mmCIF file of C-alpha atoms in Angstrom:
data_model
loop_
_atom_site.group_PDB
_atom_site.id
_atom_site.type_symbol
_atom_site.label_atom_id
_atom_site.label_comp_id
_atom_site.label_asym_id
_atom_site.label_seq_id
_atom_site.Cartn_x
_atom_site.Cartn_y
_atom_site.Cartn_z
ATOM 1 C CA ALA B 223 94.148 86.655 83.129
ATOM 2 C CA GLN B 224 97.475 87.718 81.703
ATOM 3 C CA PRO B 225 98.740 90.720 82.916
ATOM 4 C CA ILE B 226 98.406 94.132 81.038
ATOM 5 C CA ALA B 227 101.954 96.028 80.790
ATOM 6 C CA ALA B 228 101.521 99.258 82.842
ATOM 7 C CA THR B 229 102.579 102.166 81.621
ATOM 8 C CA MET B 230 106.050 102.726 82.917
ATOM 9 C CA VAL B 231 107.854 105.979 83.492
ATOM 10 C CA ASP B 232 111.660 106.194 83.428
ATOM 11 C CA GLU B 233 113.869 108.168 86.318
ATOM 12 C CA ASP B 234 114.065 111.115 83.978
ATOM 13 C CA GLY B 235 110.280 111.342 83.416
ATOM 14 C CA ALA B 236 109.685 110.054 79.789
ATOM 15 C CA PRO B 237 107.704 106.696 79.305
ATOM 16 C CA SER B 238 109.434 103.691 79.207
ATOM 17 C CA GLN B 239 109.063 101.153 76.275
ATOM 18 C CA PRO B 240 105.756 98.999 76.480
ATOM 19 C CA ALA B 241 106.417 95.996 78.403
ATOM 20 C CA GLU B 242 105.720 93.744 75.236
ATOM 21 C CA GLN B 243 109.297 95.061 74.174
ATOM 22 C CA LEU B 244 111.189 94.647 77.243
ATOM 23 C CA GLU B 245 112.817 91.595 78.615
ATOM 24 C CA ALA B 246 110.544 88.833 80.141
ATOM 25 C CA GLU B 247 112.456 87.133 83.143
ATOM 26 C CA GLU B 248 110.615 83.848 84.841
ATOM 27 C CA GLY B 249 107.171 84.706 86.706
ATOM 28 C CA TYR B 250 107.900 88.276 86.352
ATOM 29 C CA ILE B 251 107.867 90.956 83.547
ATOM 30 C CA LYS B 252 110.879 93.509 83.900
ATOM 31 C CA THR B 253 110.582 97.079 82.310
ATOM 32 C CA ALA B 254 113.109 99.449 81.330
ATOM 33 C CA ALA B 255 112.619 101.158 84.617
ATOM 34 C CA ASN B 256 113.606 98.188 86.404
ATOM 35 C CA ASN B 257 109.954 97.512 87.679
ATOM 36 C CA TYR B 258 108.942 93.765 87.791
ATOM 37 C CA VAL B 259 105.331 93.020 87.278
ATOM 38 C CA SER B 260 104.314 89.775 88.262
ATOM 39 C CA ARG B 261 102.813 87.445 85.317
ATOM 40 C CA SER B 262 99.545 86.919 87.065
ATOM 41 C CA ALA B 263 98.690 90.401 88.051
ATOM 42 C CA SER B 264 96.575 92.406 86.461
ATOM 43 C CA ILE B 265 96.662 96.175 85.368
ATOM 44 C CA HIS B 266 93.740 97.524 83.614
ATOM 45 C CA GLY B 267 93.752 100.580 81.523
ATOM 46 C CA SER B 268 97.517 100.354 81.717
ATOM 47 C CA ARG B 269 97.670 104.180 79.701
ATOM 48 C CA HIS B 270 96.661 105.372 82.873
ATOM 49 C CA VAL B 271 98.953 103.778 85.359
ATOM 50 C CA GLU B 272 102.439 105.069 86.146
ATOM 51 C CA ILE B 273 104.899 102.960 88.101
ATOM 52 C CA ARG B 274 108.027 105.111 88.226
ATOM 53 C CA GLY B 275 110.530 102.864 88.478
ATOM 54 C CA LYS B 276 112.140 99.862 90.680
ATOM 55 C CA SER B 277 108.851 98.960 92.420
ATOM 56 C CA VAL B 278 107.371 95.336 92.336
ATOM 57 C CA VAL B 279 103.746 94.336 91.405
ATOM 58 C CA ARG B 280 103.754 90.848 93.391
ATOM 59 C CA PRO B 281 101.509 87.928 92.264
ATOM 60 C CA GLY B 282 97.340 88.303 91.895
ATOM 61 C CA ALA B 283 97.770 92.186 92.884
ATOM 62 C CA VAL B 284 95.415 94.116 90.664
ATOM 63 C CA VAL B 285 95.876 97.752 89.531
ATOM 64 C CA ARG B 286 92.648 99.771 88.095
ATOM 65 C CA GLY B 287 93.633 102.311 85.627
ATOM 66 C CA ASP B 288 90.444 102.043 83.590
ATOM 67 C CA LEU B 289 87.912 103.710 85.778
ATOM 68 C CA GLY B 290 88.157 107.247 84.478
ATOM 69 C CA ALA B 291 91.117 108.650 86.791
ATOM 70 C CA PRO B 292 95.218 107.733 87.155
ATOM 71 C CA VAL B 293 96.962 105.529 89.222
ATOM 72 C CA ARG B 294 100.700 106.562 90.151
ATOM 73 C CA VAL B 295 103.087 104.574 92.046
ATOM 74 C CA GLY B 296 106.145 105.531 93.039
ATOM 75 C CA ARG B 297 109.714 104.492 93.293
ATOM 76 C CA TYR B 298 110.662 101.509 95.259
ATOM 77 C CA CYS B 299 107.203 100.258 96.093
ATOM 78 C CA ARG B 300 105.979 96.994 96.394
ATOM 79 C CA VAL B 301 102.366 96.255 95.970
ATOM 80 C CA GLY B 302 101.592 92.640 97.893
ATOM 81 C CA ASP B 303 100.094 89.536 96.411
ATOM 82 C CA ARG B 304 96.048 89.763 95.782
ATOM 83 C CA SER B 305 96.070 93.515 96.626
ATOM 84 C CA VAL B 306 93.891 95.912 94.370
ATOM 85 C CA LEU B 307 94.541 99.486 94.135
ATOM 86 C CA ARG B 308 91.353 101.524 92.660
ATOM 87 C CA PRO B 309 91.184 105.170 92.422
ATOM 88 C CA PRO B 310 88.433 106.161 94.689
ATOM 89 C CA SER B 311 84.994 107.825 93.668
ATOM 90 C CA ALA B 312 83.277 110.860 95.103
ATOM 91 C CA SER B 313 79.823 112.405 94.349
ATOM 92 C CA LEU B 314 79.126 115.226 93.010
ATOM 93 C CA PRO B 315 76.286 117.966 93.739
ATOM 94 C CA ASP B 316 74.219 116.636 90.615
ATOM 95 C CA GLY B 317 74.219 113.430 91.991
ATOM 96 C CA THR B 318 76.776 111.914 89.578
ATOM 97 C CA GLU B 319 80.051 110.228 90.647
ATOM 98 C CA ARG B 320 83.798 110.822 89.429
ATOM 99 C CA ARG B 321 87.040 108.859 90.076
ATOM 100 C CA LEU B 322 89.550 110.893 91.886
ATOM 101 C CA PRO B 323 93.239 110.269 90.877
ATOM 102 C CA GLN B 324 95.094 108.050 93.222
ATOM 103 C CA SER B 325 98.791 108.322 94.013
ATOM 104 C CA ILE B 326 101.245 105.974 96.142
ATOM 105 C CA GLY B 327 104.467 107.646 97.521
ATOM 106 C CA ASN B 328 108.100 106.342 96.941
ATOM 107 C CA HIS B 329 109.690 103.520 99.092
ATOM 108 C CA THR B 330 105.898 102.521 100.038
ATOM 109 C CA SER B 331 104.936 98.663 100.704
ATOM 110 C CA ILE B 332 101.083 97.401 100.584
ATOM 111 C CA GLY B 333 101.136 94.322 102.097
ATOM 112 C CA ARG B 334 99.048 91.018 101.272
ATOM 113 C CA ASP B 335 95.231 90.994 100.237
ATOM 114 C CA CYS B 336 94.699 95.061 100.781
ATOM 115 C CA VAL B 337 91.995 96.959 99.240
ATOM 116 C CA VAL B 338 93.224 100.293 98.895
ATOM 117 C CA GLU B 339 90.936 103.002 97.393
ATOM 118 C CA ALA B 340 92.823 106.048 99.294
ATOM 119 C CA ALA B 341 93.546 109.149 97.164
ATOM 120 C CA ALA B 342 96.637 109.328 98.399
ATOM 121 C CA VAL B 343 99.231 107.190 100.403
ATOM 122 C CA GLY B 344 102.206 109.436 101.208
ATOM 123 C CA PHE B 345 106.164 108.123 101.310
ATOM 124 C CA SER B 346 107.725 105.612 103.172
ATOM 125 C CA VAL B 347 104.117 104.118 104.517
ATOM 126 C CA LEU B 348 103.885 100.666 105.763
ATOM 127 C CA VAL B 349 100.626 98.838 105.264
ATOM 128 C CA GLY B 350 99.647 95.768 106.743
ATOM 129 C CA ASP B 351 98.426 92.711 105.102
ATOM 130 C CA GLY B 352 94.623 92.618 105.003
ATOM 131 C CA CYS B 353 94.035 96.379 105.260
ATOM 132 C CA VAL B 354 91.029 98.314 103.851
ATOM 133 C CA LEU B 355 91.878 101.804 103.044
ATOM 134 C CA GLY B 356 88.801 103.554 102.979
ATOM 135 C CA LYS B 357 87.431 105.617 99.865
ATOM 136 C CA ARG B 358 89.345 109.154 99.755
ATOM 137 C CA SER B 359 91.527 108.576 102.649
ATOM 138 C CA VAL B 360 94.775 110.011 103.047
ATOM 139 C CA ILE B 361 97.949 108.668 104.706
ATOM 140 C CA LYS B 362 100.702 110.843 105.072
ATOM 141 C CA ASP B 363 104.261 110.023 105.184
ATOM 142 C CA CYS B 364 106.282 107.814 107.265
ATOM 143 C CA CYS B 365 103.230 106.044 108.866
ATOM 144 C CA ARG B 366 102.537 102.280 109.741
ATOM 145 C CA ILE B 367 99.399 100.783 109.083
ATOM 146 C CA GLU B 368 98.607 97.452 111.306
ATOM 147 C CA PRO B 369 97.588 94.351 109.773
ATOM 148 C CA GLY B 370 94.007 94.104 109.550
ATOM 149 C CA THR B 371 93.299 97.956 110.031
ATOM 150 C CA VAL B 372 90.058 99.185 108.414
ATOM 151 C CA LEU B 373 90.511 102.851 107.589
ATOM 152 C CA ALA B 374 87.200 104.805 107.281
ATOM 153 C CA PRO B 375 86.461 106.799 103.974
ATOM 154 C CA ASP B 376 87.699 110.709 104.087
ATOM 155 C CA ALA B 377 89.938 109.522 106.780
ATOM 156 C CA VAL B 378 93.388 111.835 107.060
ATOM 157 C CA VAL B 379 95.991 110.041 109.008
ATOM 158 C CA PRO B 380 99.146 112.378 110.433
ATOM 159 C CA PRO B 381 102.701 111.844 109.756
ATOM 160 C CA PHE B 382 104.597 109.345 111.788
ATOM 161 C CA SER B 383 101.298 107.749 112.943
ATOM 162 C CA ILE B 384 100.823 104.218 114.007
ATOM 163 C CA VAL B 385 97.319 103.262 113.040
ATOM 164 C CA SER B 386 95.327 99.804 114.071
ATOM 165 C CA GLY B 387 91.850 98.787 114.442
ATOM 166 C CA SER B 388 88.081 98.800 113.037
ATOM 167 C CA PRO B 389 87.751 101.846 112.345
ATOM 168 C CA GLY B 390 91.644 102.590 112.102
ATOM 169 C CA ARG B 391 92.735 104.853 115.095
ATOM 170 C CA VAL B 392 95.975 106.455 115.814
ATOM 171 C CA VAL B 393 97.363 104.165 118.653
ATOM 172 C CA GLY B 394 101.002 105.308 118.586
ATOM 173 C CA GLU B 395 103.856 107.214 116.791
ATOM 174 C CA MET B 396 106.484 105.868 114.249
ATOM 175 C CA PRO B 397 110.166 107.168 115.546
ATOM 176 C CA GLU B 398 111.868 110.280 113.580
ATOM 177 C CA SER B 399 114.572 107.695 112.450
ATOM 178 C CA ALA B 400 111.711 106.122 110.065
ATOM 179 C CA ALA B 401 112.236 109.096 107.827
ATOM 180 C CA ALA B 402 115.579 107.192 106.680
ATOM 181 C CA GLU B 403 115.138 103.624 107.848
ATOM 182 C CA ILE B 404 111.931 102.990 105.763
ATOM 183 C CA PRO B 405 113.720 104.084 102.536
ATOM 184 C CA ASP B 406 117.013 102.342 103.346
ATOM 185 C CA ARG B 407 114.615 99.077 104.136
ATOM 186 C CA SER B 408 112.780 99.539 100.627
ATOM 187 C CA LEU B 409 116.050 99.637 99.049
ATOM 188 C CA GLY B 410 117.394 96.461 100.609
ATOM 189 C CA GLU B 411 114.223 94.477 99.516
ATOM 190 C CA TYR B 412 114.373 95.278 96.014
ATOM 191 C CA ALA B 413 118.129 94.195 95.703
ATOM 192 C CA ALA B 414 116.924 91.177 97.660
ATOM 193 C CA PHE B 415 114.247 90.597 95.308
ATOM 194 C CA VAL B 416 116.537 91.205 91.824
ATOM 195 C CA LYS B 417 119.124 88.885 93.387
ATOM 196 C CA GLU B 418 116.495 86.086 93.817
ATOM 197 C CA ARG B 419 115.091 86.604 90.473
ATOM 198 C CA ARG B 420 118.540 86.436 88.884
ATOM 199 C CA GLU B 421 119.678 83.079 90.974
ATOM 200 C CA GLU B 422 116.474 81.917 89.531
ATOM 201 C CA GLU B 423 117.168 82.722 86.015
ATOM 202 C CA LEU B 424 120.265 80.968 86.599
ATOM 203 C CA SER B 425 119.283 77.619 87.838
ATOM 204 C CA ALA B 426 116.915 77.290 85.110
ATOM 205 C CA ARG B 427 119.332 77.596 82.645
#
């Protein structure tokens, strides 16, 4: 399916132009906030999806903003190939369910083939390939989720934790330097991605 343009937010907090009005680059749609959304990604309910800027949504990724709750993605984030961002559901006392908002903090990287139903993923979190972040889970800042980890519903991961296994458990601690190193890494990865896109555009001319 063709991707549906997300509602993008500029750095000053104002909504950006619809992607249909923005520059289209080979394989990706580039927005006014300098997000790159793959043409093979699917963003549903775009009015309820915010991507704050300079983030990359990779091929086959799915963002579900059509389920009755917003999805908010920070700056310098990456949503990996074929990964799914889905707002979590919660049961109410009357037996009905409602969807909760989902937030992904700045400088956070979601690997390939992940299913994310967490309520909140903090700043500078590294999520490996093939992870499942269970419904309503909360991952605090500067954590690393090892590939293949399955995090239980309602789990809370403390800051600077390394988590692995099924169910996911804290197996180590990130160094304090991660608070600076992970943002630096995300800026470098974004710059490299943009450079690659420009080189591809030039070679196609």
